[in-house]
Short mmCIF file of C-alpha atoms in Angstrom, two decimals:
data_model
loop_
_atom_site.label_atom_id
_atom_site.label_comp_id
_atom_site.label_asym_id
_atom_site.label_seq_id
_atom_site.Cartn_x
_atom_site.Cartn_y
_atom_site.Cartn_z
CA UNK A 22 32.37 31.65 9.05
CA UNK A 23 31.38 28.40 7.17
CA UNK A 24 32.01 26.79 10.32
CA UNK A 25 29.81 28.91 12.64
CA UNK A 26 26.70 27.40 9.41
CA UNK A 27 27.76 24.45 9.88
CA UNK A 28 26.91 24.20 13.21
CA UNK A 29 23.98 25.52 13.15
CA UNK A 30 23.09 23.59 10.51
CA UNK A 31 24.12 20.95 12.89
CA UNK A 32 21.80 22.69 15.52
CA UNK A 33 19.03 22.19 13.01
CA UNK A 34 19.34 19.11 12.04
CA UNK A 35 19.69 17.77 15.57
CA UNK A 36 16.34 17.26 17.28
CA UNK A 37 15.36 15.42 13.97
CA UNK A 38 18.54 13.29 13.92
CA UNK A 39 17.49 12.16 17.81
CA UNK A 40 13.13 10.96 17.15
CA UNK A 41 14.88 9.16 14.19
CA UNK A 42 17.87 7.10 16.72
CA UNK A 43 14.41 6.61 19.45
CA UNK A 44 11.94 6.52 17.25
CA UNK A 45 12.86 4.69 14.07
CA UNK A 46 15.71 3.39 14.41
CA UNK A 47 16.14 1.60 17.89
CA UNK A 48 12.47 0.55 17.61
CA UNK A 49 14.20 -1.29 13.93
CA UNK A 50 17.69 -3.10 15.34
CA UNK A 51 15.75 -3.82 17.78
CA UNK A 52 12.63 -5.76 16.38
CA UNK A 53 15.96 -7.79 14.11
CA UNK A 54 17.48 -8.75 17.79
CA UNK A 55 13.60 -9.83 18.89
CA UNK A 56 13.29 -12.34 15.46
CA UNK A 57 17.21 -14.13 16.28
CA UNK A 58 15.02 -14.63 20.09
CA UNK A 59 12.86 -17.29 22.11
CA UNK A 60 10.46 -15.59 24.26
CA UNK A 61 10.42 -17.32 27.63
CA UNK A 62 8.15 -14.79 29.31
CA UNK A 63 7.09 -11.72 28.67
CA UNK A 64 10.76 -10.64 29.86
CA UNK A 65 12.16 -12.57 29.38
CA UNK A 66 14.61 -14.42 25.67
CA UNK A 67 17.32 -16.42 24.57
CA UNK A 68 18.92 -15.94 21.08
CA UNK A 69 18.67 -18.94 19.15
CA UNK A 70 20.02 -17.56 16.38
CA UNK A 71 17.75 -17.49 12.71
CA UNK A 72 15.51 -20.06 13.87
CA UNK A 73 12.53 -18.36 13.61
CA UNK A 74 13.02 -16.70 10.15
CA UNK A 75 13.66 -20.96 8.94
CA UNK A 76 10.60 -21.40 10.98
CA UNK A 77 8.92 -18.45 8.66
CA UNK A 78 9.89 -20.73 5.68
CA UNK A 79 7.31 -23.71 6.45
CA UNK A 80 4.56 -21.52 7.91
CA UNK A 81 1.85 -22.03 5.41
CA UNK A 82 -0.65 -19.23 7.34
CA UNK A 83 2.14 -16.55 6.61
CA UNK A 84 2.22 -17.87 2.81
CA UNK A 85 -1.42 -17.99 2.56
CA UNK A 86 -1.20 -14.11 4.24
CA UNK A 87 1.34 -13.31 1.27
CA UNK A 88 -0.74 -15.12 -1.52
CA UNK A 89 -3.60 -12.83 -0.01
CA UNK A 90 -2.02 -9.91 0.80
CA UNK A 91 -0.43 -9.38 -3.19
CA UNK A 92 -4.01 -10.32 -4.34
CA UNK A 93 -5.47 -8.04 -2.95
CA UNK A 94 -2.98 -5.25 -3.95
CA UNK A 95 -3.23 -5.76 -6.94
CA UNK A 96 -6.74 -6.70 -7.61
CA UNK A 97 -6.13 -2.35 -6.05
CA UNK A 98 -3.70 -1.05 -7.31
CA UNK A 99 -4.44 -2.20 -10.80
CA UNK A 100 -7.72 0.44 -11.76
CA UNK A 101 -5.77 2.52 -9.40
CA UNK A 102 -3.32 3.42 -12.01
CA UNK A 103 -5.58 3.43 -14.84
CA UNK A 104 -8.47 5.32 -13.40
CA UNK A 105 -5.95 7.79 -12.54
CA UNK A 106 -4.24 8.09 -15.24
CA UNK A 107 -7.13 8.77 -17.37
CA UNK A 108 -8.47 11.60 -15.23
CA UNK A 109 -4.91 13.12 -15.55
CA UNK A 110 -5.04 12.59 -18.89
CA UNK A 111 -8.31 14.20 -18.41
CA UNK A 112 -7.72 16.82 -16.76
CA UNK A 113 -4.86 18.55 -17.95
CA UNK A 114 -4.89 17.49 -21.77
CA UNK A 115 -8.65 18.28 -22.76
CA UNK A 116 -8.79 21.30 -19.81
CA UNK A 117 -11.87 20.52 -18.02
CA UNK A 118 -14.18 23.01 -16.30
CA UNK A 119 -14.09 23.13 -12.98
CA UNK A 120 -10.47 20.91 -12.96
CA UNK A 121 -9.54 21.73 -9.45
CA UNK A 122 -13.01 20.79 -7.94
CA UNK A 123 -12.89 17.19 -8.88
CA UNK A 124 -9.48 17.17 -8.02
CA UNK A 125 -10.62 17.92 -4.61
CA UNK A 126 -13.66 15.99 -4.90
CA UNK A 127 -11.33 12.68 -6.14
CA UNK A 128 -9.06 13.32 -3.51
CA UNK A 129 -11.35 13.68 -0.20
CA UNK A 130 -12.27 9.80 0.15
CA UNK A 131 -8.30 9.62 1.14
CA UNK A 132 -8.94 11.93 4.26
CA UNK A 133 -11.22 9.23 6.03
CA UNK A 134 -9.39 6.73 8.27
CA UNK A 135 -9.77 3.28 6.52
CA UNK A 136 -11.60 1.94 9.61
CA UNK A 137 -14.88 4.17 9.48
CA UNK A 138 -14.59 3.16 6.22
CA UNK A 139 -14.34 -0.23 6.90
CA UNK A 140 -16.86 -0.03 9.84
CA UNK A 141 -19.24 1.23 7.17
CA UNK A 142 -18.91 -0.96 4.30
CA UNK A 143 -19.79 -3.60 6.75
CA UNK A 144 -22.76 -2.23 8.07
CA UNK A 145 -23.70 -1.89 4.50
CA UNK A 146 -23.40 -5.32 3.20
CA UNK A 147 -24.62 -7.10 6.29
CA UNK A 148 -25.95 -10.27 5.57
CA UNK A 149 -28.81 -9.25 7.72
CA UNK A 150 -29.46 -5.47 8.94
CA UNK A 151 -27.46 -4.53 5.66
CA UNK A 152 -28.54 -1.62 2.56
CA UNK A 153 -27.66 -3.56 0.05
CA UNK A 154 -29.32 -6.97 0.09
CA UNK A 155 -32.33 -4.82 1.65
CA UNK A 156 -32.65 -2.63 -0.86
CA UNK A 157 -31.68 -5.47 -3.48
CA UNK A 158 -34.25 -7.16 -1.76
CA UNK A 159 -36.73 -4.46 -1.54
CA UNK A 160 -35.82 -3.70 -5.86
CA UNK A 161 -36.93 -7.78 -6.38
CA UNK A 162 -33.76 -8.75 -7.53
CA UNK A 163 -33.57 -11.85 -4.74
CA UNK A 164 -35.33 -13.17 -3.61
CA UNK A 165 -33.57 -14.51 0.03
CA UNK A 166 -30.43 -12.01 1.89
CA UNK A 167 -26.86 -12.58 0.58
CA UNK A 168 -23.84 -13.64 2.94
CA UNK A 169 -21.50 -11.76 1.10
CA UNK A 170 -18.61 -11.69 3.94
CA UNK A 171 -19.22 -15.62 3.43
CA UNK A 172 -17.43 -15.75 0.22
CA UNK A 173 -13.78 -15.60 -0.33
CA UNK A 174 -12.98 -13.92 -3.50
CA UNK A 175 -15.75 -10.93 -2.37
CA UNK A 176 -14.70 -10.45 0.85
CA UNK A 177 -10.94 -9.40 -1.33
CA UNK A 178 -12.64 -7.88 -3.69
CA UNK A 179 -14.17 -5.86 -1.80
CA UNK A 180 -11.08 -4.69 0.79
CA UNK A 181 -9.41 -3.87 -2.63
CA UNK A 182 -12.46 -1.86 -3.71
CA UNK A 183 -12.30 -0.19 -0.48
CA UNK A 184 -8.33 0.30 -0.90
CA UNK A 185 -8.86 1.61 -4.08
CA UNK A 186 -12.01 4.30 -3.75
CA UNK A 187 -9.38 5.92 -0.58
CA UNK A 188 -6.08 5.87 -3.34
CA UNK A 189 -6.97 6.56 -6.74
CA UNK A 190 -7.77 10.79 -6.68
CA UNK A 191 -3.83 10.74 -4.32
CA UNK A 192 -2.37 8.80 -7.96
CA UNK A 193 -5.05 10.86 -9.80
CA UNK A 194 -3.87 14.25 -7.60
CA UNK A 195 0.80 12.38 -8.29
CA UNK A 196 0.38 11.59 -12.19
CA UNK A 197 -1.21 15.44 -12.86
CA UNK A 198 1.37 17.21 -11.79
CA UNK A 199 3.82 14.75 -13.80
CA UNK A 200 1.84 15.27 -16.89
CA UNK A 201 2.12 18.85 -16.62
CA UNK A 202 5.44 18.80 -15.45
CA UNK A 203 6.17 17.30 -19.17
CA UNK A 204 7.05 20.60 -21.30
CA UNK A 205 4.94 22.49 -23.48
CA UNK A 206 7.00 22.34 -26.56
CA UNK A 207 7.81 19.07 -27.21
CA UNK A 208 3.71 18.51 -26.92
CA UNK A 209 3.87 21.36 -29.44
CA UNK A 210 6.94 19.88 -31.69
CA UNK A 211 5.03 15.82 -31.87
CA UNK A 212 2.19 17.91 -33.03
CA UNK A 213 2.91 19.67 -35.88
CA UNK A 214 5.66 16.07 -36.43
CA UNK A 215 1.41 14.41 -37.73
CA UNK A 216 1.64 12.87 -33.95
CA UNK A 217 -2.58 12.46 -33.26
CA UNK A 218 -3.65 11.91 -29.66
CA UNK A 219 -2.66 8.06 -29.03
CA UNK A 220 1.18 8.87 -30.19
CA UNK A 221 1.62 11.02 -28.15
CA UNK A 222 0.37 9.93 -25.17
CA UNK A 223 2.30 5.72 -25.73
CA UNK A 224 5.91 7.71 -27.37
CA UNK A 225 5.68 11.38 -25.37
CA UNK A 226 3.11 11.55 -22.24
CA UNK A 227 4.34 7.18 -20.41
CA UNK A 228 7.42 7.38 -21.48
CA UNK A 229 8.05 10.61 -19.82
CA UNK A 230 6.26 10.04 -16.40
CA UNK A 231 8.11 6.79 -16.05
CA UNK A 232 9.38 8.26 -12.48
CA UNK A 233 6.35 9.33 -11.51
CA UNK A 234 4.52 5.80 -12.59
CA UNK A 235 7.39 4.37 -10.38
CA UNK A 236 6.88 7.01 -7.60
CA UNK A 237 3.30 5.75 -7.18
CA UNK A 238 3.82 1.83 -8.06
CA UNK A 239 6.57 1.42 -5.14
CA UNK A 240 4.94 4.07 -1.95
CA UNK A 241 0.89 1.87 -3.27
CA UNK A 242 3.10 -1.48 -2.99
CA UNK A 243 4.64 -0.51 0.51
CA UNK A 244 0.59 -0.24 1.97
CA UNK A 245 -0.53 -2.70 -0.06
CA UNK A 246 1.72 -5.63 1.43
CA UNK A 247 0.79 -2.86 5.96
CA UNK A 248 -2.63 -3.23 4.29
CA UNK A 249 -4.69 -4.28 8.35
CA UNK A 250 -7.27 -2.29 9.53
CA UNK A 251 -9.55 -3.07 6.89
CA UNK A 252 -9.03 -6.18 7.06
CA UNK A 253 -9.41 -6.03 10.44
CA UNK A 254 -13.25 -4.04 10.88
CA UNK A 255 -13.88 -6.56 7.68
CA UNK A 256 -14.06 -9.91 10.58
CA UNK A 257 -13.39 -7.92 13.53
CA UNK A 258 -10.46 -9.80 13.74
CA UNK A 259 -10.55 -12.48 12.70
CA UNK A 260 -9.56 -12.96 8.46
CA UNK A 261 -11.98 -15.02 7.71
CA UNK A 262 -13.92 -16.71 5.98
CA UNK A 263 -11.20 -19.43 4.45
CA UNK A 264 -8.40 -16.27 6.66
CA UNK A 265 -9.14 -15.06 2.46
CA UNK A 266 -8.53 -11.18 4.98
CA UNK A 267 -5.12 -12.01 7.47
CA UNK A 268 -2.57 -10.37 5.41
CA UNK A 269 1.17 -10.38 6.23
CA UNK A 270 0.54 -7.73 9.08
CA UNK A 271 -3.03 -8.70 10.11
CA UNK A 272 -0.83 -12.41 10.76
CA UNK A 273 1.89 -10.40 12.22
CA UNK A 274 -0.51 -8.38 14.50
CA UNK A 275 -2.12 -11.86 15.54
CA UNK A 276 1.31 -13.19 16.38
CA UNK A 277 2.92 -10.17 18.50
CA UNK A 278 0.24 -9.12 20.28
CA UNK A 279 -2.49 -11.82 20.12
CA UNK A 280 -0.75 -15.48 20.88
CA UNK A 281 2.11 -12.61 22.47
CA UNK A 282 4.84 -13.66 20.80
CA UNK A 283 6.92 -10.80 19.92
CA UNK A 284 10.19 -12.93 18.38
CA UNK A 285 7.87 -14.48 16.25
CA UNK A 286 5.55 -11.29 15.18
CA UNK A 287 9.12 -9.02 14.27
CA UNK A 288 10.26 -11.59 11.67
CA UNK A 289 7.33 -12.23 10.44
CA UNK A 290 8.25 -7.78 9.88
CA UNK A 291 11.32 -8.79 7.94
CA UNK A 292 9.25 -11.60 6.26
CA UNK A 293 7.01 -8.21 4.19
CA UNK A 294 10.92 -6.44 4.68
CA UNK A 295 12.30 -8.38 2.56
CA UNK A 296 9.43 -9.31 0.53
CA UNK A 297 9.34 -5.35 -0.52
CA UNK A 298 12.29 -4.39 -0.98
CA UNK A 299 12.66 -7.02 -3.38
CA UNK A 300 9.91 -6.36 -5.53
CA UNK A 301 10.97 -2.59 -5.54
CA UNK A 302 13.95 -3.02 -7.31
CA UNK A 303 12.07 -5.52 -9.32
CA UNK A 304 10.07 -3.04 -10.49
CA UNK A 305 12.00 -0.63 -11.33
CA UNK A 306 15.32 -2.92 -12.87
CA UNK A 307 11.66 -3.15 -15.35
CA UNK A 308 11.22 0.26 -15.90
CA UNK A 309 14.47 1.07 -16.36
CA UNK A 310 16.10 -2.25 -16.72
CA UNK A 311 15.83 -1.01 -20.02
CA UNK A 312 16.57 1.97 -20.43
CA UNK A 313 20.60 1.50 -18.01
CA UNK A 314 21.38 -1.25 -21.18
CA UNK A 315 21.63 1.46 -23.92
CA UNK A 316 23.02 3.53 -21.83
#
């Protein structure tokens, strides 16, 4: 009976295994092979070893795209985790009426495609016909219309704001679930011992939220390092001003599909992969390293 059950289990798993091998594992392996080649024409690839990786380490545009990606992600993630945590605490510990309604409202921006939101903000901040310039001019706050997207700092800030707007609700729901999973016996015991709300937050809630915070951090890092659609929409494929919105995946797209250099595009993709892995391990070590040493 156990062997028959095992066979049935394998049979039900087979569709997933086949799809994974064809549509995930094979592209991953083939991309690595491409990164070790030089493209002579559309169908001819010559093996050159790790030369593309050596070129990548000296590619100034790639390192600029790395810096741009990190700036945008940090500008998004820090407010995202702070606002998500505050909302989670308000909706759980203070038992606000209609908490379920607010969770749904905060999550709604996540259901809209990022490109659509990018198009909306591009229209709002258009320096000739945008609603923002028209409103500020009508109110007398500015005399002449401002070309908002000509500023690298503003371009990165508005990109980070769009990312925050779309994802802070998702983070708050995860953190809310994490807080709700904390045993009320622990909270009640701390109240009996005289702990105030601040001490409960610092000494009980946040330490017990470490797994959830780590999950939000790593998933946000993975998504943030792959940001593409919003910069692509806001800059109409240019990455301007001053290439401030040229993110890593944006640069990958340009090299692989605009410049038709698939091997170098594959090399960039593995560079992004290595960066994500390294910093995910660093974050995990920072959050759990001291506890592991204590054990």
